[in-house]
Coordinates of C-alpha atoms and ligand atoms in Angstrom, one line a residue:
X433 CA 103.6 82.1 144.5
X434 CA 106.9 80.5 143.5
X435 CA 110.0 81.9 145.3
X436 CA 111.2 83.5 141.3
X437 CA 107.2 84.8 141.3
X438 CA 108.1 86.6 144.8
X439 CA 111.7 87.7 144.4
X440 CA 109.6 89.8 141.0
X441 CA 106.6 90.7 142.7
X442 CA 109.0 92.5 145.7
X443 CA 111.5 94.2 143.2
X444 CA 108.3 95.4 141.1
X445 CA 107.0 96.8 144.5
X446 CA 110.0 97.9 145.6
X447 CA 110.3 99.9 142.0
X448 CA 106.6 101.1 142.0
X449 CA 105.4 100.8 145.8
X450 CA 102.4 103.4 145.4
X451 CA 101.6 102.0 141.9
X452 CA 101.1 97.9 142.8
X453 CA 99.4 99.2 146.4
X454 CA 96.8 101.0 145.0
X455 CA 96.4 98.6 141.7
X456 CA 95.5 95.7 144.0
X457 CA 93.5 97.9 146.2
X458 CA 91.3 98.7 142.8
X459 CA 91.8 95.3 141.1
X460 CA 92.5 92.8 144.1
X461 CA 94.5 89.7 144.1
X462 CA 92.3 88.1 141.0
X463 CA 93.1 91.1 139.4
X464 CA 96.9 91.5 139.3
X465 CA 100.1 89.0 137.5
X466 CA 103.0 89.1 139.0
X467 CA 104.1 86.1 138.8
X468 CA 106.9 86.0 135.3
X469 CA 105.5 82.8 134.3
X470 CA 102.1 83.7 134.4
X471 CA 103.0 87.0 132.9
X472 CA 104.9 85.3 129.8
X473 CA 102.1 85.0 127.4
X474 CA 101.1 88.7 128.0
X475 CA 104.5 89.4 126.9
X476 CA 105.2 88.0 123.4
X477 CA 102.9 88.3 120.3
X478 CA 101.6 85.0 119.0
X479 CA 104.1 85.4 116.0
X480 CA 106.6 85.0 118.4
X481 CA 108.0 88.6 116.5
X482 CA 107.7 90.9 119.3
X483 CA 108.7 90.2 122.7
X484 CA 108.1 93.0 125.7
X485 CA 108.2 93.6 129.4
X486 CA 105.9 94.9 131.9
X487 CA 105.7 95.5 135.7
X488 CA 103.0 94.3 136.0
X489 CA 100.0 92.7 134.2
X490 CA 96.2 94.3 135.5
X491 CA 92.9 92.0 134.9
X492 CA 90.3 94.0 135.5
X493 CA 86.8 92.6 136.2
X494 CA 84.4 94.8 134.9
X495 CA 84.2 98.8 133.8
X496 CA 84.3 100.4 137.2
X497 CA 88.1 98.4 138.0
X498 CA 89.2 99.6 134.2
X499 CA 88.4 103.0 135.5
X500 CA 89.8 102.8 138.7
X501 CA 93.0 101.4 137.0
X502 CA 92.8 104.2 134.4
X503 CA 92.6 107.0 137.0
X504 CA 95.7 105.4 139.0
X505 CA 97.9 105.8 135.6
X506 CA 96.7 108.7 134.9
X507 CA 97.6 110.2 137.5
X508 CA 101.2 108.6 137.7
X509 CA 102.1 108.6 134.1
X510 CA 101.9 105.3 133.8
X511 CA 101.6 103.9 130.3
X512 CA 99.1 101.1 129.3
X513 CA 98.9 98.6 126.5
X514 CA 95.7 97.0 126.2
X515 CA 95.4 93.6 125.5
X516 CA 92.3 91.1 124.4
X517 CA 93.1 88.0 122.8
X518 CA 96.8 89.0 121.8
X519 CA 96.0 87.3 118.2
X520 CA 96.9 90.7 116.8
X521 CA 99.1 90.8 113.6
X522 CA 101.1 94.0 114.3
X523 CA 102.2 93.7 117.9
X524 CA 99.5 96.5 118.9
X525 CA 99.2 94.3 121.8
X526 CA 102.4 93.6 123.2
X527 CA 104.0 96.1 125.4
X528 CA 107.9 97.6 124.8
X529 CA 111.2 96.2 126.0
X530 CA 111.5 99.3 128.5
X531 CA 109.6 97.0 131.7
X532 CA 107.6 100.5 132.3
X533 CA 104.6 100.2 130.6
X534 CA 101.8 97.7 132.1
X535 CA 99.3 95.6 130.5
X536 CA 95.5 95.5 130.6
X537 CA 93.6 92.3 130.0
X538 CA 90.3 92.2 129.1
X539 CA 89.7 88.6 129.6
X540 CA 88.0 88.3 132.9
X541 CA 85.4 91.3 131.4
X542 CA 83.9 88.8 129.6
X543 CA 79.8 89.3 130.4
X544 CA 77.1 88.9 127.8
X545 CA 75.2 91.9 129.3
X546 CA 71.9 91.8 126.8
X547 CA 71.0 90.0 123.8
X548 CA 67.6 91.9 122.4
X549 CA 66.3 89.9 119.4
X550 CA 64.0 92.3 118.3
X551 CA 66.3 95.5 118.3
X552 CA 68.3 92.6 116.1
X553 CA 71.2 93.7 119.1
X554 CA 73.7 92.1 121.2
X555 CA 75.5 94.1 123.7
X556 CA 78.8 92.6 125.4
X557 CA 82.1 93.4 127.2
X558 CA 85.2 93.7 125.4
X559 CA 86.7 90.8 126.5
X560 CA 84.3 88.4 124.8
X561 CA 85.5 86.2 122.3
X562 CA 84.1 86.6 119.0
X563 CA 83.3 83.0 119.2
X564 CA 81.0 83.3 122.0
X565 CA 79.2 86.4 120.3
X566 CA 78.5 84.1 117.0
X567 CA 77.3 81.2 119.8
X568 CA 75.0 83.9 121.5
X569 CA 73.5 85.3 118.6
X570 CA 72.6 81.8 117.1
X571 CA 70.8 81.2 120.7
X572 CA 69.0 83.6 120.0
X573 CA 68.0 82.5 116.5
X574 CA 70.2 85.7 115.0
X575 CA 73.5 86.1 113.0
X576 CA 76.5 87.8 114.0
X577 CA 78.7 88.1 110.8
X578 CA 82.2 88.9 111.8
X579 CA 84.3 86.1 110.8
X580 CA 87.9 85.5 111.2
X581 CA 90.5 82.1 111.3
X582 CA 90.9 83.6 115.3
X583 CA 87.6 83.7 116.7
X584 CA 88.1 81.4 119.1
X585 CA 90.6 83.7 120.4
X586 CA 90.1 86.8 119.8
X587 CA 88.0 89.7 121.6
X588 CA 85.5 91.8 120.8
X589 CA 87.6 94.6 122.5
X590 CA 90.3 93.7 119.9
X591 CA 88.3 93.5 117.1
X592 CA 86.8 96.8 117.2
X593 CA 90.1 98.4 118.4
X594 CA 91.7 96.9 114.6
X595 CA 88.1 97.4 112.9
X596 CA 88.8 93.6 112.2
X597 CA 87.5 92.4 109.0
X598 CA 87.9 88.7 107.9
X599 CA 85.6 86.4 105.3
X600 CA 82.4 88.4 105.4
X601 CA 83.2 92.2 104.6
X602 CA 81.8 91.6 101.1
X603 CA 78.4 91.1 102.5
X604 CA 78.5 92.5 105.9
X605 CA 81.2 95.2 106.0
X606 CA 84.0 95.5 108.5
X607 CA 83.9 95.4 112.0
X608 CA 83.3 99.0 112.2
X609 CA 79.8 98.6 110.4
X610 CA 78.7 96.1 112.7
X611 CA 78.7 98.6 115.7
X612 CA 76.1 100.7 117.3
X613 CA 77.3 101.4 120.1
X614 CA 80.6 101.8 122.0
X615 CA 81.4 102.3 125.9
X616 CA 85.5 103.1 126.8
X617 CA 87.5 103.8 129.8
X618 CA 89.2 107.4 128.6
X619 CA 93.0 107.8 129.5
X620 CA 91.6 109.9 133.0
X621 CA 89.8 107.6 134.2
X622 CA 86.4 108.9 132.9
X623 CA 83.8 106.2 131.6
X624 CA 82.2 107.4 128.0
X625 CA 78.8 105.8 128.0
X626 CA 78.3 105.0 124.7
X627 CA 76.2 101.7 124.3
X628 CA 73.4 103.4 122.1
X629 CA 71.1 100.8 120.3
X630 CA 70.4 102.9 117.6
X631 CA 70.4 102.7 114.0
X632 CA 70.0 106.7 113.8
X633 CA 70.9 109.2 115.2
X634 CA 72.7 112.1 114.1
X635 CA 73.4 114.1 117.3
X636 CA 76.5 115.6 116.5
X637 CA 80.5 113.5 115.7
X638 CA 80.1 110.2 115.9
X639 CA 82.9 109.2 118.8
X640 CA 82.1 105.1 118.6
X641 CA 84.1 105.3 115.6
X642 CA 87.0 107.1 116.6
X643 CA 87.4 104.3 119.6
X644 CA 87.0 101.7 116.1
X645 CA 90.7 101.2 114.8
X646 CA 92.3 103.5 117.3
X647 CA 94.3 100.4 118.4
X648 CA 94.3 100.7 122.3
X649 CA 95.7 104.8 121.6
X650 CA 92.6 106.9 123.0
X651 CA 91.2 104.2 125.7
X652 CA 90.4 100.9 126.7
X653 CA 86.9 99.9 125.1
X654 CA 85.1 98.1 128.0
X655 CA 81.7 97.1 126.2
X656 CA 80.0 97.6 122.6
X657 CA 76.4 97.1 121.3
X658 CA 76.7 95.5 118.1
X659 CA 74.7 94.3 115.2
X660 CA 72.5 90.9 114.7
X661 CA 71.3 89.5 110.7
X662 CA 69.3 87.1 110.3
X663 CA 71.1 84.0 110.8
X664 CA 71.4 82.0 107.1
X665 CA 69.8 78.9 106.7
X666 CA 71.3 78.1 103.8
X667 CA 74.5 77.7 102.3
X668 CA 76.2 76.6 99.1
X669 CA 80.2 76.5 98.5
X670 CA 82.5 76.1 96.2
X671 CA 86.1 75.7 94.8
X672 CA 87.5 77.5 91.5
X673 CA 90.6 77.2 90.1
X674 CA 91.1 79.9 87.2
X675 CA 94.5 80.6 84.9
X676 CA 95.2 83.9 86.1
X677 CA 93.9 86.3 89.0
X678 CA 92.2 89.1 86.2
X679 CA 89.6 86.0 85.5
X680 CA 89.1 86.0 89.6
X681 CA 88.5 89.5 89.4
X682 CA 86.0 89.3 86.7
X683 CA 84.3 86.3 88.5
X684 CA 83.1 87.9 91.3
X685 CA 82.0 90.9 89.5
X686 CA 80.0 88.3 87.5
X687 CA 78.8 86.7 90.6
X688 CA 78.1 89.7 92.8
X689 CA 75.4 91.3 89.8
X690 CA 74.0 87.3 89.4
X691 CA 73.5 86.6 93.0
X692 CA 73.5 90.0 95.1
X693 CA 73.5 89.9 98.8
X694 CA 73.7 86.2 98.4
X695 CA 77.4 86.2 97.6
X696 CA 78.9 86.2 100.7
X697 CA 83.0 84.9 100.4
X698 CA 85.1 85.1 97.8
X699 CA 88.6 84.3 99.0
X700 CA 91.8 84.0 96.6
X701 CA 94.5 82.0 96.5
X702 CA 97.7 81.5 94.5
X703 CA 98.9 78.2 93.5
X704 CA 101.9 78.7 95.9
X705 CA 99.5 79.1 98.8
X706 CA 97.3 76.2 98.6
X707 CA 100.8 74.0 98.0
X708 CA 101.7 75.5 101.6
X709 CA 98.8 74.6 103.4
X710 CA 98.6 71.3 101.5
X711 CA 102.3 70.0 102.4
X712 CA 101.9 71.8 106.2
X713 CA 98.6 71.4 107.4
X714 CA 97.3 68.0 108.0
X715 CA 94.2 66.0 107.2
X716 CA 93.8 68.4 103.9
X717 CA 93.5 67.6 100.4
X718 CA 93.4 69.1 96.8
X719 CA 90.3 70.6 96.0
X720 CA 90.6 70.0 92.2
X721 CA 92.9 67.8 89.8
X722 CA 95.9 69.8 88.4
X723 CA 97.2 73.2 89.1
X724 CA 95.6 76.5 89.0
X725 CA 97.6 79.6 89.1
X726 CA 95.2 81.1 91.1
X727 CA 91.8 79.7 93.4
X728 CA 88.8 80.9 94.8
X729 CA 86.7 79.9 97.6
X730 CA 82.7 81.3 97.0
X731 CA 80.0 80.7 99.6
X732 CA 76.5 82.3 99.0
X733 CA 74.1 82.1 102.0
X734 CA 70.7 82.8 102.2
X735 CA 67.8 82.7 104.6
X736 CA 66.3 80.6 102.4
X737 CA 67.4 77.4 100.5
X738 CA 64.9 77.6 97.3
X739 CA 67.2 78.4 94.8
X740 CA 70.4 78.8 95.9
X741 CA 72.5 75.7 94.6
X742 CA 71.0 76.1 91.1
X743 CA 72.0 79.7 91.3
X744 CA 75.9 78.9 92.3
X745 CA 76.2 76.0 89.9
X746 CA 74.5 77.9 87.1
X747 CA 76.6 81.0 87.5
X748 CA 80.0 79.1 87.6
X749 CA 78.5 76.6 84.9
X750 CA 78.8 80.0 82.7
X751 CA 81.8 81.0 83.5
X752 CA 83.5 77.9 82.7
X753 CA 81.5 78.0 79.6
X754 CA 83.2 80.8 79.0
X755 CA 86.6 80.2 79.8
X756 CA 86.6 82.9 82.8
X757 CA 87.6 79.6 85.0
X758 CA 89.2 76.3 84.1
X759 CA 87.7 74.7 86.9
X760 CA 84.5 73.8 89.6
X761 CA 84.2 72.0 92.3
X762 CA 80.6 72.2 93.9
X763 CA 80.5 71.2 97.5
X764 CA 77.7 68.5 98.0
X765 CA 77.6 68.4 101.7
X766 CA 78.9 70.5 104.8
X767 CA 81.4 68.5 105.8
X768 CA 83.1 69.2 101.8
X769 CA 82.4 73.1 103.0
X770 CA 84.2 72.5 106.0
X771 CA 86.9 70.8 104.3
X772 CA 87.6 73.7 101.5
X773 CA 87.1 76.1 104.7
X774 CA 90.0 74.1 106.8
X775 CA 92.7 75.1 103.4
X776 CA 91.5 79.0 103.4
X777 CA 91.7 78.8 107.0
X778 CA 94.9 76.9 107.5
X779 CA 97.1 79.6 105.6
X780 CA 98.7 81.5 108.5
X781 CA 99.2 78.7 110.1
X782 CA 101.5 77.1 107.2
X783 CA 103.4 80.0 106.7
X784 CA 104.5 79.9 110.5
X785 CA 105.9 76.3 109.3
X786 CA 107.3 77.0 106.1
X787 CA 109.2 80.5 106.7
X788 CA 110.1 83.7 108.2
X789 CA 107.4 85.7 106.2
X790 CA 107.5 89.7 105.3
X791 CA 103.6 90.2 105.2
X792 CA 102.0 92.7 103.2
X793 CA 98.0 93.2 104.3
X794 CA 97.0 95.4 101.4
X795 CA 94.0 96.8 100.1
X796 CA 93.6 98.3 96.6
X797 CA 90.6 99.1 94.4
X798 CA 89.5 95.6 92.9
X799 CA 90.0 96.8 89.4
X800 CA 93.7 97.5 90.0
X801 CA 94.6 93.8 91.7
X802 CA 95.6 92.1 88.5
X803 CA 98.2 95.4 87.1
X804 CA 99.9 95.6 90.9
X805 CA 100.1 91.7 91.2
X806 CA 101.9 91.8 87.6
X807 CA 104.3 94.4 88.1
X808 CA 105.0 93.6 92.3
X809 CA 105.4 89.9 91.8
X810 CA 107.8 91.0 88.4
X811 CA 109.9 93.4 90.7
X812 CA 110.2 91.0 93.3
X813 CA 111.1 88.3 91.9
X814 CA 114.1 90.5 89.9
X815 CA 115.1 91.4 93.5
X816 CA 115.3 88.2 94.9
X817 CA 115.4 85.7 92.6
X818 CA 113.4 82.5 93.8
X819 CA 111.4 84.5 96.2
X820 CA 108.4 82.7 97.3
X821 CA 105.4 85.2 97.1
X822 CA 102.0 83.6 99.2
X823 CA 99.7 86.1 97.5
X824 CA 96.0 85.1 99.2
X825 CA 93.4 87.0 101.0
X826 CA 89.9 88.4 100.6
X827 CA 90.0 89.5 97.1
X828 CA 85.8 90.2 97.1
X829 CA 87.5 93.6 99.5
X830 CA 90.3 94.3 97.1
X831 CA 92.4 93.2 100.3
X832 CA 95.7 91.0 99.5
X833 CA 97.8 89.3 101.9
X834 CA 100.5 89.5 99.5
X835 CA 103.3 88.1 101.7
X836 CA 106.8 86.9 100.8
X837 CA 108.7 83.9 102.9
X838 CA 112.2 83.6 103.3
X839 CA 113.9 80.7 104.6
X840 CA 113.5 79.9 108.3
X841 CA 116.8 79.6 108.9
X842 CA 117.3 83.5 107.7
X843 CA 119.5 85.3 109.8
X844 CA 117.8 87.8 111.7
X845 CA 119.5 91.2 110.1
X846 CA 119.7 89.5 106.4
X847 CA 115.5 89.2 108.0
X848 CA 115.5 92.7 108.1
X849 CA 117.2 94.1 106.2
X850 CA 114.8 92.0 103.4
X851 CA 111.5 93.4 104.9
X852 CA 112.4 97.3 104.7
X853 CA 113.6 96.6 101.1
X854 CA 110.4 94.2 100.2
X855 CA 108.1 97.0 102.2
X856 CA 109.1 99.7 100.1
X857 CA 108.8 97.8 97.1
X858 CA 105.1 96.8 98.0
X859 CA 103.9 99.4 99.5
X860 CA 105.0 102.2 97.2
X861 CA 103.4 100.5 93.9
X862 CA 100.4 99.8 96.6
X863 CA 100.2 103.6 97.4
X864 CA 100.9 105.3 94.2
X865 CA 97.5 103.0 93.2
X866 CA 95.7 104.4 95.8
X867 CA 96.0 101.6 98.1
X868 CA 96.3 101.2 101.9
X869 CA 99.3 99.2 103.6
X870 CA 97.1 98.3 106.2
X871 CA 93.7 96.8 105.0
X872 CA 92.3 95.1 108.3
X873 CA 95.8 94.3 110.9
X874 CA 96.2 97.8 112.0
X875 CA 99.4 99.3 112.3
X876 CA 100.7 98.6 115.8
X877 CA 104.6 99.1 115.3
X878 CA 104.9 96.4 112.6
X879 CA 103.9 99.5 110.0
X880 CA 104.4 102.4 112.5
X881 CA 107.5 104.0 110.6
X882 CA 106.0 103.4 107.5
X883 CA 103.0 105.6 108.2
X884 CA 104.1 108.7 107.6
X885 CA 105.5 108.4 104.1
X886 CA 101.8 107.6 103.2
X887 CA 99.9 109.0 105.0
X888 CA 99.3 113.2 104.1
X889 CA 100.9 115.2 106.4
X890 CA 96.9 116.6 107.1
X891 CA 95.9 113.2 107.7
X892 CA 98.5 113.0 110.0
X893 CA 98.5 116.3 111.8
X894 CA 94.5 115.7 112.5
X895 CA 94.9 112.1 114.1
X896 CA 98.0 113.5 116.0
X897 CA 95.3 116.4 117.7
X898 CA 93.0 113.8 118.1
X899 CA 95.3 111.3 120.2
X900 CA 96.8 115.0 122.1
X901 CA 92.3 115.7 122.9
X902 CA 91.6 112.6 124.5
X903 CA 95.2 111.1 125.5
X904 CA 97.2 114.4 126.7
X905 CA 99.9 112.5 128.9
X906 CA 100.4 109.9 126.0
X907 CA 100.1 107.2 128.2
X908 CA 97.4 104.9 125.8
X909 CA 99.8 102.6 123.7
X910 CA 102.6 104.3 123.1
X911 CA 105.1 103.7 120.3
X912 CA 102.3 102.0 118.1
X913 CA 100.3 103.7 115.4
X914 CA 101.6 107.2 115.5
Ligands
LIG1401 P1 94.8 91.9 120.5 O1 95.7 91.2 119.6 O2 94.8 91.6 122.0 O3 94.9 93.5 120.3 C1 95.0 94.1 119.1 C2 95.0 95.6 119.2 O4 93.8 96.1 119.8 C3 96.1 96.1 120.1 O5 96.6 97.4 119.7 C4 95.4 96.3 121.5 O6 96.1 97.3 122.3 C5 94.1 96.8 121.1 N1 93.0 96.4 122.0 C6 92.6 95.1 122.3 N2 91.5 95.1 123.1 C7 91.2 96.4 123.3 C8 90.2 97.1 124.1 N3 89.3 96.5 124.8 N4 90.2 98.5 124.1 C9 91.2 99.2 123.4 N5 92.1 98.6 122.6 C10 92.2 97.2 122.6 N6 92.3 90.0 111.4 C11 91.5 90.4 110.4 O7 91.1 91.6 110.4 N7 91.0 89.6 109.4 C12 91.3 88.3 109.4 O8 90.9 87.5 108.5 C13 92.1 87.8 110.4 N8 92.5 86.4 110.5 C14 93.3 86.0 111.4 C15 93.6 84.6 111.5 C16 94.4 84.1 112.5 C17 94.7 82.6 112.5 C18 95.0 85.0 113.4 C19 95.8 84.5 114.6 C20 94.7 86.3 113.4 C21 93.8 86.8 112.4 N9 93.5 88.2 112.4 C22 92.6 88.7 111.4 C23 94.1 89.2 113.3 C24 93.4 89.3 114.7 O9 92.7 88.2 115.1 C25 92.5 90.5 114.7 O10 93.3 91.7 114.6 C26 91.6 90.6 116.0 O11 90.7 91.7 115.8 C27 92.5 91.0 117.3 O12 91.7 90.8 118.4 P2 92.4 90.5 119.8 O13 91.3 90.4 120.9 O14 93.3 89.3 119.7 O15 93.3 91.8 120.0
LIG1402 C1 93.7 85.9 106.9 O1 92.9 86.4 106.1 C2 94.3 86.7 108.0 O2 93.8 84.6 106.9 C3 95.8 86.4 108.1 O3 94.1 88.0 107.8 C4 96.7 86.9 107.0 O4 98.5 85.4 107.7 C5 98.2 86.5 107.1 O5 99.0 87.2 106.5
LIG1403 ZN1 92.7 88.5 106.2

């Protein structure tokens, strides 16, 4: 330990004898950061938006240490924030300024406990990356669909805790239909053995799925059993760019009664976000010649190949025919795939370069993108004129990124004071459409104050008893969500 690492450790045992004595008796020296350097990238979102402080960050190895760490804060009051791969989008992960609350990594529970091919099930610990799960699965000859630009990060804990969704909810659904079974630390201490393999069962609530989305604020999820498809053999992609984002939307209605479950992606992108990832990511290139108000990206996949490029190529082939899209781009080999991948993927990454963004993850029924998109990017732009609106996302879901970037050199309360005024103007139009202003980040605190002027005051009151039932001394996550 450095001399700065020991001055900290002594002043946070000084501050919480009891607490560190009888963490590292549960945990052990593997188990426990102390040390401020070590504890740095437990503190601060990947953003770089939120920054917190924590006595103390806890490791456990396995289910028995979460619970013997969950009984010792339950007992003192001590709050936890839960942490997987910190690649979280609304700083669920990152604990407050107030250096009281600790942080719980996942990442040394990180076992593959089963893989049963013939139950088509895997069953892991939370702190798997999602990366490992797909690598597993395909070992096994099987297909785990969740698919995300983070999966080399993130966890299967964090995942289900944000019922992540990604590139392949069209086909596959969210995170939360992946899932059959679930197995969490309650606040007390208590383990909930969940980790049913079961596609039925109807013996009373289902609790798996109040543990999926809850965001770290009922308990820490230690292990899941989830899903496994067949793994695709087969896969055709390609590149469209269309006039306007109505002809998107009528495109992969069009594709999704031609080609069915085979229709797998069908990611969106405005001019303005491909020019982003373009001019800031390298070793990428223009899919097609000239501009395109608005792109898609469509994969099919099948188990088998018979079939399946005809079927793409014939389905766009008719809807440039028709004028629906102005133009194709068929990939010819994996590596093209990959390529047109690498610009869909690249996205977050170039806003980070480019701006200080105000992100909006939206969702809203498909038939109502092309109306909000008119009269949002309208009302913007008469607010701030210039504004630079990255509208992409997984337009298949009716889910929008629809984010706006300001200058990076934008002072931080001009920063703010821009986001409250640009959130209201979103997510109002987005609500009174019967959207949601969180489609697949969560809330965390980014969209914590916002919640209640959307959500009913019901809705609210019930998840309110809900946390009170299983977390009554509020220590799981506070100050994110509710
Ligand atoms: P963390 O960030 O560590 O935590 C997220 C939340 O879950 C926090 O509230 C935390 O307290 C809680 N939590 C974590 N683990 C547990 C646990 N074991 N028990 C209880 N609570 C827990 N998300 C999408 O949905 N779709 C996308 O397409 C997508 N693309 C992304 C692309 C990039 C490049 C990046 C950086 C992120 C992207 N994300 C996307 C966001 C992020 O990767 C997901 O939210 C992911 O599910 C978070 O997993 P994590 O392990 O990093 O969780
Ligand atoms: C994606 O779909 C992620 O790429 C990130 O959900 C969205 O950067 C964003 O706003
Ligand atoms: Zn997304």
């Amino acid at each position: 330990m450095t001399q700065n690492a020991e001055n900290f450790a002594s002043a946070v045992a000084a501050a919480h004898p009891e607490l560190l004595q009888r963490l590292h008796a549960a945990v052990g020296d593997a188990g426990l950061v102390l040390d401020p350097e070590a504890q740095a990238p437990y503190l601060r979102d990947w953003l770089g938006k939120w920054q917190g402080r924590a006595p103390v960050v806890v490791r456990p190895r396995d289910t028995a240490q979460t619970a013997a760490v969950m009984a010792i804060c339950h007992e003192t009051h001590t709050p936890v924030v839960t942490q997987g791969g910190n690649t979280g989008m609304s700083g669920g992960a990152t604990p407050d300024g107030s250096g009281a609350q600790l942080v719980l990594s996942t990442a040394r529970m990180n076992t593959i406990r089963e893989v049963d091919p013939l139950n088509n099930s895997l069953t892991v610990e939370a702190g798997v990356l999602l990366a490992q799960v797909h690598a597993a699965a395909a070992e096994a000859g099987r297909f785990f669909p969740l698919s995300l630009g983070s999966e080399g990060s993130c966890t299967i804990g964090g995942n289900l805790a944000t019922n992540a969704g990604g590139i392949a909810v069209l086909r596959y659904g969210n995170m939360r239909d992946l899932v059959l079974g679930v197995e969490a630390v309650l606040p007390d201490g208590r383990v909930w053995h969940g980790l049913r393999a079961l596609r039925k069962d109807n013996t009373g609530y289902d609790l798996r799925h109040l543990f999926i989305g809850s965001e770290g604020t009922l308990g820490v999820i230690t292990a899941a059993v989830l899903k496994l498809y067949p793994q695709p053999t087969a896969r055709a992609t390609a590149w469209v760019g269309a006039g306007d984002i109505q002809s998107l939307v009528s495109l992969q209605a069009q594709l999704r009664s031609r080609c069915g479950e085979r229709l797998v992606a069908f990611e969106m992108m405005s001019q303005a976000s491909l020019a982003l990832v373009l001019k800031h990511v390298t070793a990428t290139r223009a899919p097609l010649q000239g501009e395109h108000a608005y792109h898609a990206l469509v994969e099919l996949a099948d188990t088998r190949a018979e079939g399946l490029p005809d079927l793409l190529e014939q389905s766009l082939g008719a809807a440039l025919e028709e004028g629906l899209v102005q133009d194709v781009a068929i990939c010819a080999s994996t590596a093209q795939a990959h390529a047109l991948w690498k610009l869909r993927e690249g996205i977050s990454q170039a806003q980070v370069r480019a701006g200080k963004a105000v992100k909006h993850d939206i969702a809203l029924p498909i038939s109502a993108i092309a109306g909000f998109v008119a009269d949002a990017d309208a009302a913007l732009r008469a607010l701030l004129p210039g504004v630079r609106i990255v509208n992409f996302g997984h337009l298949g879901d009716g889910n929008l990124h629809y984010n706006v970037l300001l200058p990076l050199d934008t002072p931080y309360a001009e920063y703010a004071a821009h986001t409250a005024t640009l959130n209201r103007e979103v997510h109002d139009r987005v609500h009174a459409l019967g959207g949601s202003i969180s489609a697949e980040h969560g809330i965390g605190q980014l969209r914590r104050d916002e919640l209640p002027r959307y959500k009913s005051a019901l809705e609210f009151e019930l998840m309110m008893r809900i946390k009170q039932a299983l977390d009554p001394n509020q220590i799981m996550n506070p100050g994110k969500l509710l």
